[in-house]
Amino acid sequence: MNLAIINYGSGNLHSVHKAFEVVNNELSKPFEIIVTNKSSDIEKADKIVLPGVGAFQDCKNAILRIDGLYESIEKMVIEMKKPFMGICVGMQLLAERSYEFGECEGFGWIPGEVIKLDALDDCKIPHMGWNEIISQKHVLFNDILQGTDFYFVHSYYFKTKTADHCIATTSYPNSITAAVCKENIFGTQFHPEKSHKNGKKIIDNFLKWETV
Amino acid sequence: MLKKRIIPCLDVDQGRVVKGVNFVDLIDAGDPVEQAKIYNAEGADELCFLDITASSDDRETLFEVVKKTAENCFIPLTVGGGVRSLDDISRLLHYGADKVSINTAAVENINLVAKASKKYGSSTIVIAVDAKKTGDHKWSIFTHGGRKQTEIDAIKYCEEVANLGAGEILLTSMDRDGTKMGFDNDLLSNVTSTVDIPVIASGGVGTLEHFLDGVIVGGANALLAASIFHFGEYSINDVKRYLAEQNIAVRI
């Protein structure tokens, strides 16, 4: 099977690639992992991973600048229903729109908006560091205890329109989205590739995830 | 609740750890990757490399170290020292750094802070500030590894870089660095109460209580230390267990 990690110049590409490779090796390599921006590779993929750090608009433009890239991802995820995982801004892009540096449209795959975190109490922005999550019962959170810490770095968050699509939350100090899922589409606000053992477990769960 | 981060820092010269941990079972004590692995296993929340290589010709070695560390440690890695340009930042990120810290170059050209934050995202850009007390509640910025004094007020400078989009401030007290007298909590609290971005306290930690004071008195969001860990006086776990007992939220 093939797993495509989308390369559009995202800063965390290297870390994401390495983390997936390590977990894949531990599972005796069920996947051939390719880091790519080619439509031909993406259309052969069984699973797709979209990393992302930086500003929402910059990430989106970087994807759109590569000819046919978005179209092939959309075809595989929306039409072919291939399991997809977005990380950080790669997850925020699933929203209908973001308000970071002005309004910008997202992929619109999961209803909701990306809005700025409130600087309440003594909470600094960006929300940076290890914070615990509360997750719904979901195979993607298999073997992850309630209250497990993950590494977050963000100033905006994905406010989903329906609570169903938010499968994990963290508090800062209000409850904010830590992970989203809709059918075959999964996304985490935290960085599994930087969240040590538990982050690897999330990747492991994604590699084993079978959507019908 | 967001945890207070404990960050060990390694000084790297030409790809080798200068002042490192005296771990007996370490095959190569000078290898930053080996040391990073130990800190990773001990529960460090992040790692920090400070490159002190004098000649830019020898800096290539750092990239290999960053790459290998990123391949082995799945926690955030901040790399600083000699970062002068957007190209320098790009290269470090490409090799696997998660955050890049800028010191002298940001003081000399404040626009770099705005440009870098816009290009790579605020959360990628750490501004390292070396401050020395010059009067009552007054601190000045030093550059070039603490060798050159400026007239710039440290508190105002921190406020300015935060406004320009820096994601975090790594605040080192030059008065306390290496003294084991504890953080300069007066400096810390002045900065943490002024800026809305996270502040990493650095310089002076010598006891477990110093870590606690940095959080309670200084208001630090993260605590960086070098020699206390390197010389094996305390492990990362010791610090975290102590802080947890004092009701400070840490990742155990």
GROMACS .gro file of N, CA and C in nm, chain A residues 15 36 40 74 102 122 126 141 175 177 202:
model
   33
   15SER      N    1   0.997   1.621   0.991
   15SER     CA    2   0.960   1.553   1.117
   15SER      C    3   0.843   1.458   1.095
   36THR      N    4   0.568   1.364  -0.163
   36THR     CA    5   0.545   1.402  -0.302
   36THR      C    6   0.452   1.521  -0.318
   40SER      N    7   0.030   1.221  -0.995
   40SER     CA    8   0.038   1.079  -1.030
   40SER      C    9   0.064   0.992  -0.907
   74GLU      N   10  -0.822   1.622  -0.352
   74GLU     CA   11  -0.968   1.626  -0.336
   74GLU      C   12  -1.033   1.501  -0.397
  102GLY      N   13  -0.665   3.812   0.773
  102GLY     CA   14  -0.776   3.837   0.681
  102GLY      C   15  -0.848   3.708   0.646
  122ASP      N   16  -0.423   3.394   3.223
  122ASP     CA   17  -0.282   3.420   3.195
  122ASP      C   18  -0.236   3.333   3.079
  126PRO      N   19   0.108   3.238   2.107
  126PRO     CA   20   0.050   3.109   2.078
  126PRO      C   21   0.035   3.014   2.198
  141PHE      N   22  -0.806   0.705   1.856
  141PHE     CA   23  -0.755   0.731   1.990
  141PHE      C   24  -0.745   0.602   2.073
  175SER      N   25  -1.262   2.521   2.625
  175SER     CA   26  -1.246   2.398   2.550
  175SER      C   27  -1.227   2.431   2.402
  177THR      N   28  -1.086   2.272   1.998
  177THR     CA   29  -1.070   2.150   1.919
  177THR      C   30  -0.926   2.102   1.917
  202ILE      N   31  -0.079   0.769   1.790
  202ILE     CA   32  -0.183   0.826   1.702
  202ILE      C   33  -0.151   0.790   1.556
   0.00000   0.00000   0.00000
